[in-house]
Coordinates of C-alpha atoms in Angstrom, one line a residue:
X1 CA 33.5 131.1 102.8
X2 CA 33.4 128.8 105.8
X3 CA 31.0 131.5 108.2
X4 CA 27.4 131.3 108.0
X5 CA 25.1 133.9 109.9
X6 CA 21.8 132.1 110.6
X7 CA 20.3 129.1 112.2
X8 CA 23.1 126.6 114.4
X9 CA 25.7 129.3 113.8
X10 CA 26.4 132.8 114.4
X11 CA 22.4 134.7 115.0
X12 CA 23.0 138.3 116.6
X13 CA 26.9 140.6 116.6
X14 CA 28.2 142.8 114.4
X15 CA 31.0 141.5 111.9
X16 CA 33.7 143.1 109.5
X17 CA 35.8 141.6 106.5
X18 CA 37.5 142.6 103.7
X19 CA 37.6 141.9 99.9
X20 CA 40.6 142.9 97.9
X21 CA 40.7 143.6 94.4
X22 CA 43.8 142.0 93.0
X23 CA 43.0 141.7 89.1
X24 CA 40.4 143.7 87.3
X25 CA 37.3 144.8 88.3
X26 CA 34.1 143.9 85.7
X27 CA 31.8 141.0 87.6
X28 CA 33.2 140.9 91.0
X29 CA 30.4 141.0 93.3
X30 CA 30.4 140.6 97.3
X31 CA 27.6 140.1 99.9
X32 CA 25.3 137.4 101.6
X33 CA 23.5 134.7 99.7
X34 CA 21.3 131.5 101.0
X35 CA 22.9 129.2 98.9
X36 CA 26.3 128.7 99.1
X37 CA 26.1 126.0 96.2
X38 CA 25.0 128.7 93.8
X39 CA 26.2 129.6 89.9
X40 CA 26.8 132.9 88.9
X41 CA 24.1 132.8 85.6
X42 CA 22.9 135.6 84.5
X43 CA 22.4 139.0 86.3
X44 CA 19.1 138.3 87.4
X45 CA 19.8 134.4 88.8
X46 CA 23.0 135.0 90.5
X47 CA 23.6 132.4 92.9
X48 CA 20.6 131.1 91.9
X49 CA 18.4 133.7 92.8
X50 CA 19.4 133.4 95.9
X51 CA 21.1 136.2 96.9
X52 CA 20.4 137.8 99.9
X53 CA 22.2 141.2 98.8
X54 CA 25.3 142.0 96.9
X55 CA 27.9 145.2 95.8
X56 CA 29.6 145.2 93.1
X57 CA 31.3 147.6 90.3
X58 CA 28.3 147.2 87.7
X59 CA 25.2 147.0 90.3
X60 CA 23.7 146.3 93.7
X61 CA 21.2 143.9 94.5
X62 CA 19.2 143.8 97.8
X63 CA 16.9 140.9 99.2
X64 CA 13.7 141.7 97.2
X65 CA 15.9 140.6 94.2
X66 CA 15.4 144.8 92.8
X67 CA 19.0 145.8 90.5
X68 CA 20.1 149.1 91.4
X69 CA 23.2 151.3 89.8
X70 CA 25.8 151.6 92.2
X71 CA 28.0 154.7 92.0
X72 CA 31.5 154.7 91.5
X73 CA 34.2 152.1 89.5
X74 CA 36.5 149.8 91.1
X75 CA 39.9 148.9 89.9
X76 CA 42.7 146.8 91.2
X77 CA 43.5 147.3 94.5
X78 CA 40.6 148.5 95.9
X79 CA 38.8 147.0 98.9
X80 CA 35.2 146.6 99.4
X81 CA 34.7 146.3 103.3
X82 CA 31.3 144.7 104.3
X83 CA 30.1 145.5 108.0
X84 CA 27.4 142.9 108.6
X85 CA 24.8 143.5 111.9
X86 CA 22.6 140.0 112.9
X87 CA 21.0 142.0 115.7
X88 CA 19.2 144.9 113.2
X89 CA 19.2 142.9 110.2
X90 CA 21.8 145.6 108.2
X91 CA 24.8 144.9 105.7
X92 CA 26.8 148.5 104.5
X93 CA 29.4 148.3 102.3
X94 CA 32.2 150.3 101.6
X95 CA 34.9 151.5 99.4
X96 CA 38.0 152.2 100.3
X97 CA 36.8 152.6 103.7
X98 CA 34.1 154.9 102.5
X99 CA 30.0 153.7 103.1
X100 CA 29.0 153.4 99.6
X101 CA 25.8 152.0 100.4
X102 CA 23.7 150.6 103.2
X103 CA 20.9 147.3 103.2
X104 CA 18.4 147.7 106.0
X105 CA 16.5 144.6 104.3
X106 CA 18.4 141.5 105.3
X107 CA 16.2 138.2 106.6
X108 CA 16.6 137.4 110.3
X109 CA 19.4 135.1 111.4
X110 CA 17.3 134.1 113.6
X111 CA 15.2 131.7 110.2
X112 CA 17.6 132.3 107.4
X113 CA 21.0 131.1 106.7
X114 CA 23.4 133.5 105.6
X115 CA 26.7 132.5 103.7
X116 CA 29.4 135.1 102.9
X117 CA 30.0 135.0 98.7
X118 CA 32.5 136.3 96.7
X119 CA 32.2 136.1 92.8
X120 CA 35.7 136.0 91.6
X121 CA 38.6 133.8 91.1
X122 CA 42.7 133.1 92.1
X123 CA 43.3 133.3 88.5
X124 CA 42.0 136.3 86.2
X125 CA 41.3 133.9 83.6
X126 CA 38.9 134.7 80.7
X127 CA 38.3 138.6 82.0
X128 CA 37.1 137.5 86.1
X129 CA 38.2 139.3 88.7
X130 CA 40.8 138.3 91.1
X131 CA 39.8 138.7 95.2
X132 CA 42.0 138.5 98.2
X133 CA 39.7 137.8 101.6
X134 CA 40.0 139.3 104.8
X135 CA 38.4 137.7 107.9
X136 CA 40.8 139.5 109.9
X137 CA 44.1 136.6 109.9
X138 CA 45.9 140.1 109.1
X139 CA 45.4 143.5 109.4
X140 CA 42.4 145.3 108.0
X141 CA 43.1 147.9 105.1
X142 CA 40.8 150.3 106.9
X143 CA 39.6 150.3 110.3
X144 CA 36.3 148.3 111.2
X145 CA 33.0 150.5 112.5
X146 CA 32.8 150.8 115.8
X147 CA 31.9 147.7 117.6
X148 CA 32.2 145.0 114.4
X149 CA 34.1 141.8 114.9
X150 CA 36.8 139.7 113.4
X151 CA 35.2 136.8 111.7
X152 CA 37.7 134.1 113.5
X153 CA 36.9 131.3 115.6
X154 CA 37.5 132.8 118.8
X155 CA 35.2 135.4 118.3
X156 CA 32.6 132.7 117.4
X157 CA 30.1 131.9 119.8
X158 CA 30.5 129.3 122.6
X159 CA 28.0 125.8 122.2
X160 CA 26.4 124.5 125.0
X161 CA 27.9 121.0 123.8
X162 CA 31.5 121.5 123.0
X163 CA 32.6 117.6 122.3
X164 CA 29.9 115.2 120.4
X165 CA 31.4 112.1 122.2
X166 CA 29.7 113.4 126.0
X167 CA 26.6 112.3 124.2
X168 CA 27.3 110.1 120.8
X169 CA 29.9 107.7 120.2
X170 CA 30.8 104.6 118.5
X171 CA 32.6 101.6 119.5
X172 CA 34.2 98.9 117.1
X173 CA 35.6 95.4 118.5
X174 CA 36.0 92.0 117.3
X175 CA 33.5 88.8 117.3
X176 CA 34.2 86.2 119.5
X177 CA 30.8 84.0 120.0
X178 CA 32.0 84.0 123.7
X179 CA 31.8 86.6 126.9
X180 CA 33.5 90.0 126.2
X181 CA 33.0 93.3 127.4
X182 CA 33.2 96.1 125.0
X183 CA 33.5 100.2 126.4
X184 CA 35.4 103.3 126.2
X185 CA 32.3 105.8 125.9
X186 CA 32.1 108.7 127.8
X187 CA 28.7 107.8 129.1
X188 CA 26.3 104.6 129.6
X189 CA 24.5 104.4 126.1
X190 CA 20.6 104.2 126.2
X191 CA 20.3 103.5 122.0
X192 CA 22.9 101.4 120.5
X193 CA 22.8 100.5 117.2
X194 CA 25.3 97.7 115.8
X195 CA 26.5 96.5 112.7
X196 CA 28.5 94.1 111.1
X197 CA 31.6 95.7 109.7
X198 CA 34.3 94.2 107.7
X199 CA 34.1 90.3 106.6
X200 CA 30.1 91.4 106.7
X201 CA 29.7 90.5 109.8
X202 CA 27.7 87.0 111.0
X203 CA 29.5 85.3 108.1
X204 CA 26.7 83.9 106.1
X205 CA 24.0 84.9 107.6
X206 CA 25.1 88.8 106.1
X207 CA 24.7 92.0 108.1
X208 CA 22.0 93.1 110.2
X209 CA 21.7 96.5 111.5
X210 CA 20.5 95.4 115.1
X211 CA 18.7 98.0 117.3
X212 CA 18.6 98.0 121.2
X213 CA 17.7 100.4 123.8
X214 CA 17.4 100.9 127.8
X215 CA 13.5 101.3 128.1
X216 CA 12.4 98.6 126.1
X217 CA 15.9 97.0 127.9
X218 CA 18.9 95.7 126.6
X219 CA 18.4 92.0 126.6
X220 CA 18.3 89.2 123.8
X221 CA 14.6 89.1 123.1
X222 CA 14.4 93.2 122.7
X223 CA 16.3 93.3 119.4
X224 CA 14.5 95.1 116.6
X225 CA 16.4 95.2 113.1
X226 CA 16.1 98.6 111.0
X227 CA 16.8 96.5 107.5
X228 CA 13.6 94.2 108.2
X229 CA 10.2 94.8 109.2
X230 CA 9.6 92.2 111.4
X231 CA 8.7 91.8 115.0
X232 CA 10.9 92.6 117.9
X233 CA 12.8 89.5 118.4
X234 CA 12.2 87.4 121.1
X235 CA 15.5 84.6 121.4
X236 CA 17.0 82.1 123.5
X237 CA 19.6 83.8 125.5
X238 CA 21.5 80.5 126.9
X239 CA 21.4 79.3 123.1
X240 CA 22.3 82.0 121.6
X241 CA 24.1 84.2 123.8
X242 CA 23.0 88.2 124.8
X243 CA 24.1 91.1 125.9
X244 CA 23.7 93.5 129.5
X245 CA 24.5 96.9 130.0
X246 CA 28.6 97.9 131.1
X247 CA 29.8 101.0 132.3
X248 CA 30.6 102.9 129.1
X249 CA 28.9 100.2 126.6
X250 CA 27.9 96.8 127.5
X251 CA 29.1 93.1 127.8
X252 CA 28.2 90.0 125.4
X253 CA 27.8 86.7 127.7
X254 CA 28.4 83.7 126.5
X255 CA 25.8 81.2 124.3
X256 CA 26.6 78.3 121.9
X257 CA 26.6 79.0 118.3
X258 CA 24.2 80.7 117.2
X259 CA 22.5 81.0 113.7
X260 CA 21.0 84.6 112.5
X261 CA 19.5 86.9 114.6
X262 CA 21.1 87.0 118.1
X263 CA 24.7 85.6 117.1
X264 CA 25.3 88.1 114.5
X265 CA 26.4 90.8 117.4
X266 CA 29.0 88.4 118.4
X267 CA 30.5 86.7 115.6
X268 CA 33.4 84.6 115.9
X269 CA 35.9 84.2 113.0
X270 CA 37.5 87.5 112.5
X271 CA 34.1 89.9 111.7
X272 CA 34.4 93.4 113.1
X273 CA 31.4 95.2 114.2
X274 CA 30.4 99.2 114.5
X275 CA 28.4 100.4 117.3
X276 CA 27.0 104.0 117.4
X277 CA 25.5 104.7 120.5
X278 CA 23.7 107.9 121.8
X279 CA 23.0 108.7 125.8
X280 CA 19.5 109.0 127.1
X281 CA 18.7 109.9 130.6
X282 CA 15.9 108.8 133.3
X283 CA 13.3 106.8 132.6
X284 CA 9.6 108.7 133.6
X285 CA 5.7 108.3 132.7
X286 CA 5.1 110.9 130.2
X287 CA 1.1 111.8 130.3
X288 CA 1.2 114.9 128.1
X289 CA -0.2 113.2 125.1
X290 CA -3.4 111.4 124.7
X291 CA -1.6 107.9 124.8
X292 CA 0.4 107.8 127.7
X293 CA 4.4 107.0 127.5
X294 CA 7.1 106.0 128.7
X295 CA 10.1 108.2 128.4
X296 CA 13.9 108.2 128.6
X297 CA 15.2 111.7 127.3
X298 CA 18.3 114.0 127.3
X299 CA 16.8 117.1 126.1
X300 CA 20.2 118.7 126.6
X301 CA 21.1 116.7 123.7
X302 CA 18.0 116.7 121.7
X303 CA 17.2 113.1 122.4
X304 CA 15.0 110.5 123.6
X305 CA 13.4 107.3 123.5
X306 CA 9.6 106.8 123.9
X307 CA 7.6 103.6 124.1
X308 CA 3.5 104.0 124.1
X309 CA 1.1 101.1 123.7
X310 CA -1.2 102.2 120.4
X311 CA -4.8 102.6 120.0
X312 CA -5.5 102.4 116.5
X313 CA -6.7 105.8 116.3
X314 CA -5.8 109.6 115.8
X315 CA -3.5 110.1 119.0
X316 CA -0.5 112.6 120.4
X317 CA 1.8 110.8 122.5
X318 CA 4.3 113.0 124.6
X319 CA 8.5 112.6 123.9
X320 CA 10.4 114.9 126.7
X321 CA 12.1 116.7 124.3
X322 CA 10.9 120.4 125.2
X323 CA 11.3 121.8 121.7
X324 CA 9.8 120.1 118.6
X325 CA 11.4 116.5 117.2
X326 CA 13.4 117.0 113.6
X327 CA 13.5 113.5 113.1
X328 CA 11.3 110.6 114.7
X329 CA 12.3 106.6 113.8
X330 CA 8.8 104.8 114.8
X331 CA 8.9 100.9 114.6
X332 CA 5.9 98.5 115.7
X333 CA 7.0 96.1 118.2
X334 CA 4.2 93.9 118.5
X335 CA 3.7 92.1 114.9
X336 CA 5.7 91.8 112.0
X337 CA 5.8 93.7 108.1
X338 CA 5.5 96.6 110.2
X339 CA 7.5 99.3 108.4
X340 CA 9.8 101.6 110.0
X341 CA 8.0 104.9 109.8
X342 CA 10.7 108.1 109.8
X343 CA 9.5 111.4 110.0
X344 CA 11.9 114.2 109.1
X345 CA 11.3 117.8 108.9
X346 CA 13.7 119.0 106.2
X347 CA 12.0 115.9 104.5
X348 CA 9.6 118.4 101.3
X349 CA 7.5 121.8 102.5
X350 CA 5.2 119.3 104.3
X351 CA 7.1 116.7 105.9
X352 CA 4.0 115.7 107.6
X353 CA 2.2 114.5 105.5
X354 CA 4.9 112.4 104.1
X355 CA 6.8 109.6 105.6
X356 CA 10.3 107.8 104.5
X357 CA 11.3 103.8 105.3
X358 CA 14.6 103.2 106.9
X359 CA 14.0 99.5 106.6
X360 CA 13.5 100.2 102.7
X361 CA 14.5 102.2 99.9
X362 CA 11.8 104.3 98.2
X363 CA 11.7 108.0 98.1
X364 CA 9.1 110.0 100.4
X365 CA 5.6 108.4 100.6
X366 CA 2.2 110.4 101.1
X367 CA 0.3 108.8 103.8
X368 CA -1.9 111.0 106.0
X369 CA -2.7 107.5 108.7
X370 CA 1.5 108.0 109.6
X371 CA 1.0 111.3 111.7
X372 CA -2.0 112.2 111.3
X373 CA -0.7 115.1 109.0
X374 CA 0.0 117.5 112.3
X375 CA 3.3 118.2 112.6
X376 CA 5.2 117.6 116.0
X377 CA 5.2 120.3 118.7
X378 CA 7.0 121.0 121.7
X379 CA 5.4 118.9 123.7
X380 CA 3.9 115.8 121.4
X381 CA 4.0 114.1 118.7
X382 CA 1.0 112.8 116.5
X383 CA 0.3 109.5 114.8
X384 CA -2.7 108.5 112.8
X385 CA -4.6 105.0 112.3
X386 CA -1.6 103.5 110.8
X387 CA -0.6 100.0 112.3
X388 CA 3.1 101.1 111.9
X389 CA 2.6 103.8 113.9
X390 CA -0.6 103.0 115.8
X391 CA -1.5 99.7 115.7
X392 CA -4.2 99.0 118.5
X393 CA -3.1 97.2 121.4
X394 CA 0.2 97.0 120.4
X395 CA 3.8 98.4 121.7
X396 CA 5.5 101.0 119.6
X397 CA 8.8 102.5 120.2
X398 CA 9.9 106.2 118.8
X399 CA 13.2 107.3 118.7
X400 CA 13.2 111.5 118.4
X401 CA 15.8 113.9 117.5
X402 CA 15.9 117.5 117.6
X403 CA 18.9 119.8 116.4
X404 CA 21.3 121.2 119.0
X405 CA 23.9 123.7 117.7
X406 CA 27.4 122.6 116.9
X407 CA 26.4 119.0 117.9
X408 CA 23.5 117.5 115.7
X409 CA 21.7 118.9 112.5
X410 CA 19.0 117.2 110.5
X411 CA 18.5 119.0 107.3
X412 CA 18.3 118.6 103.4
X413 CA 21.0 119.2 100.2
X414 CA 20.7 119.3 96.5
X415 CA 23.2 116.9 94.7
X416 CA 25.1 118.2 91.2
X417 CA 26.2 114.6 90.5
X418 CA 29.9 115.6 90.7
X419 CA 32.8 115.1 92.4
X420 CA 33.5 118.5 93.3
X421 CA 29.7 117.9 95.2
X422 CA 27.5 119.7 97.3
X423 CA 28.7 121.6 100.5
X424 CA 26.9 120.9 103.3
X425 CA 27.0 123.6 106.3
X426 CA 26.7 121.5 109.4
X427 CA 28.3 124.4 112.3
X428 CA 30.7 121.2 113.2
X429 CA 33.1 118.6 112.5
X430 CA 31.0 115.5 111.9
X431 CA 31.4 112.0 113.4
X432 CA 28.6 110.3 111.8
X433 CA 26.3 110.9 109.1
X434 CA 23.3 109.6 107.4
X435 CA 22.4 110.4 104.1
X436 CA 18.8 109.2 102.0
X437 CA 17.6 110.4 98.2
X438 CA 13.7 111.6 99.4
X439 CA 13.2 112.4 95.5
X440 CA 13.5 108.7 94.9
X441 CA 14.8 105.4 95.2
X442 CA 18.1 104.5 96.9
X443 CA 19.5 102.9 100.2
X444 CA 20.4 104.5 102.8
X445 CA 24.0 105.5 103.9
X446 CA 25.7 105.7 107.1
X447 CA 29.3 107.6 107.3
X448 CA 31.3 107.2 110.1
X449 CA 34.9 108.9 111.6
X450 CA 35.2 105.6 113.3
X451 CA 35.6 103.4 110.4
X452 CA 37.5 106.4 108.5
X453 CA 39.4 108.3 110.3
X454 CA 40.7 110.1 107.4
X455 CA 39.3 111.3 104.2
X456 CA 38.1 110.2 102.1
X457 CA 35.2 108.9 104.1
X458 CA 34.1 106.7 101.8
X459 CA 32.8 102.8 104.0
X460 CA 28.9 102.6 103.3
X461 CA 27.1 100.8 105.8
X462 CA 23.2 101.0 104.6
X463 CA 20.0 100.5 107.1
X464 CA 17.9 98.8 104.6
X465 CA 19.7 95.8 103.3
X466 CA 21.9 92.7 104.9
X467 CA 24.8 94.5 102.5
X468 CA 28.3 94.8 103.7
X469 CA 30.1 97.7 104.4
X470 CA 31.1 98.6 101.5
X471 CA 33.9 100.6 99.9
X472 CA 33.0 103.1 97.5
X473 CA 35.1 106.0 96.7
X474 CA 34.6 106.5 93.2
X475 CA 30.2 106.8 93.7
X476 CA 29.6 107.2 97.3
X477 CA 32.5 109.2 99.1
X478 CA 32.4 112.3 101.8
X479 CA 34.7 114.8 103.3
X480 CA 34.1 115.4 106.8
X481 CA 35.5 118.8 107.1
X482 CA 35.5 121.1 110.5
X483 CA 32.4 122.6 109.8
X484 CA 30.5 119.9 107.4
X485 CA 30.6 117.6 104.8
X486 CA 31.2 117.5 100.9
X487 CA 29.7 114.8 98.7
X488 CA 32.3 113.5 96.5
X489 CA 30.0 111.0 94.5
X490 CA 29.4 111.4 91.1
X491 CA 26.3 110.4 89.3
X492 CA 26.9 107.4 88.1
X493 CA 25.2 106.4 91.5
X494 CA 22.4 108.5 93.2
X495 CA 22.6 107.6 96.9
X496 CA 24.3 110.7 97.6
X497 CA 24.8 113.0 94.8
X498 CA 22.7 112.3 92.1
X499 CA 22.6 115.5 89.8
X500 CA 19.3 117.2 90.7
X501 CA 18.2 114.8 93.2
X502 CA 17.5 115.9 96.9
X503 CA 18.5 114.7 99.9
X504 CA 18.0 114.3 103.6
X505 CA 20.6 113.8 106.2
X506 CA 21.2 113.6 110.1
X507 CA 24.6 114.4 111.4
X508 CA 26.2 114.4 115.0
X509 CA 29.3 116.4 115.6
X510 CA 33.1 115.1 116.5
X511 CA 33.3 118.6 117.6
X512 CA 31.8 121.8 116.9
X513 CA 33.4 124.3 114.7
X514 CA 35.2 126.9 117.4
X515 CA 37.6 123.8 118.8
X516 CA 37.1 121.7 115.5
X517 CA 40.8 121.2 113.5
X518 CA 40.1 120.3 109.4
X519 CA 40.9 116.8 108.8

């Protein structure tokens, strides 16, 4: 079902809905599980073992994964109603409008995810139940406890961010290798990111993936390049042309002809670029770590930008987030085959320790020198002795996400190499999303509601190579839906679904899932 009590979604209220027995009985089972990608197997591994607690004709399963006899039979027609309460941590279920039985032993929503199951089919084929649900789109069979709500949108909390493009958006336009302004966000954007589009943008030269940001500044010899790990580029503007901030985006001014880097933002002959740009806020000295920074958040958005000078040895360095970073993008500024360092927290049990490469395509590395193994707090984040992270003397920059509800969500996925793929629970309708294998080798992937408005979303930009965009429906396709994202690759290529491999993703909403409409 599309509800899921737990983290980013719905975490305290009490909540009704019905399942109707429309064809037989033996199997059909009802309840909370954690995975919502599981298979029924046997008895004992239903959904995977991870069921969270079910009811059904032939048993009744609580968290502690204990089978106990239910009492009673079911038949066609009757109703299981399941009264859900976040705030004591209870699930009753009953028959007919009867309690049958009661499950004081449900995780918190507060760390858990919750999805609503049903084990039964819209056909009756080979002996399986058949199960009509009731989130409340018509009237009940039996009348809710007192105090339970409707499982509908409206009844669905509000988020504090209730359109992604306040904060994130992207802006497309054509090269013209001459002066041309190019807006239409919401906001003045303090991280742009641009790429090449179709044509591959910068002709010859391919497509580079060119990063720029407001406290380093927005000028031609800032550019950094996440498919490379070179040096932060230092060009001649009146040669090569550059760019300066615009209300609502920026403006490219004029240069000759220009060979790769600067040129490539601005290419004449037709290429299309992608920007995706997110919004920052005020520049301030940040001395809560033991390296001082400079930082440029929007903790209201679970974003900001920090540049620190390194030291070479075990250090925090302070990010102006006020809750702990998800995801951190570190990239040496000051000297070259510097690899970008990313730190992400769905990213193995101890993500850090480990490291990924946005500029590169291996799976997660070990490294205790990237952050020091201490994991980031409220307040810092750590580095250790490496000189990708710490070099001594040298200027670093770290970009930092953490999750806000119904507008970004940094998590991880198991792929079944299929293209009826993995369901990924996001809380909202995404506008852009980036997808790497942590298990092993691949590139990584960058979706977009920009480039496809429409599903299938299915144009591949990747971070680590001068590729592209690519079109790949048949290997490397999503649906954005209102409240996620389904993998529609099959394994023939693992960059987003390969059977059994694991992923990591980050995602910013279009909108969140109360005002978002399916696609």
């Amino acid at each position: 079902a599309t509800f899921v009590f737990g983290p980013g979604n719905i975490t305290s209220g009490k909540w009704y809905w019905e399942v109707t027995n429309t064809g037989g009985a033996n199997g059909q089972r009802v309840g909370l599980a954690s995975d919502p990608n599981g298979s029924q197997g046997s008895s004992g591994t239903f959904f995977r073992g991870n069921v969270v607690s079910w009811f059904a004709s032939n048993g009744y399963k609580k968290y502690t994964e204990t089978m106990e006899t239910s009492s009673g039979s079911y038949s066609t027609g009757d109703v299981y109603g399941v009264a859900y309460n976040a705030d004591d941590d209870e699930i009753k279920y009953y028959k007919n409008g009867t309690l049958a039985l009661t499950d004081d032993t449900i995780p918190s929503a507060a760390t858990t995810e919750l999805h609503i199951v049903v084990l039964a089919t819209n056909s009756g084929s080979n002996g399986w139940p058949v199960g009509s649900l009731n989130f409340g789109q018509r009237a009940f069979a039996h009348t809710p406890p007192t105090g339970y709500q409707t499982l509908c949108t409206a009844n669905l909390p509000d988020t504090t961010i209730k359109k992604g493009s306040d904060h994130f958006g992207m802006l497309e336009y054509t090269g013209n290798q001459t002066t041309q302004t190019v807006n239409g966000l919401s906001f003045n954007p303090d991280l742009i990111i641009n790429s090449g589009c179709s044509g591959g943008g910068g002709g010859a030269a391919g497509t580079h993936n060119i990063v720029l940001d407001t406290v380093r500044g927005i000028a031609a010899d800032k550019m950094l390049v996440t498919n490379t790990a070179g040096v932060e580029g230092v060009e001649d503007g009146a040669s090569y042309g550059y760019i300066i901030p615009a209300t609502g985006g920026f403006q490219h001014q004029a240069g000759s002809h220009g060979t790769y880097p600067w040129s490539l933002m601005n290419y004449n002959g037709g290429y299309n670029f992608i920007n995706w740009c997110w919004e920052g806020g005020s520049t301030v000295t940040n001395s809560t770590g033991s390296i001082t920074s400079q930082v440029n958040a929007n903790a209201s958005a679970g974003f900001s930008i920090v540049t620190y000078t390194g030291t070479g040895s075990n250090a925090t360095i302070g990010h102006g987030l006020g809750v702990a970073p998800d995801v951190l993008f570190v990239k040496n500024r000051g000297s070259g085959n510097r690899i970008w360092l990313v730190y992400h927290s769905a990213n193995t049990a101890d993500p850090e320790t480990e490291y990924l490469q946005l500029d590169d395509d291996p799976g997660t590395g070990d490294d205790n020198s990237a952050w020091n193994d201490t994991a980031p707090t409220s307040s810092v984040f750590s580095v250790g002795t490496s000189a990708s992270s710490n070099n001594n003397s040298e200027g670093h920059v770290a970009y930092c996400w953490s999750e806000v509800a119904g507008y970004s969500k940094f998590g991880s996925y198991s792929g079944n190499g299929n293209a009826d793929g993995t369901f990924v629970y996001l809380g909202f309708k995404p506008a852009w999303v980036l997808i790497k294998r942590s298990n092993g080798t691949a590139s990584w992937r960058i979706f977009d509601s920009k480039r496809n408005p429409f599903n299938d979303v299915d144009l591949n930009i990747e971070t680590n190579t001068t590729t592209a965009e690519f079109e790949s429906s048949a290997y490397n396709a999503l649906d954005f839906l209102s409240n996620g994202f389904k993998s529609r690759g099959t394994n023939a290529d693992t960059a987003t679904n390969g059977n059994g491999d694991t992923y990591v993703y980050m995602a910013f909403a279009e909108r969140p899932f109360k005002y978002a409409n399916a696609r």
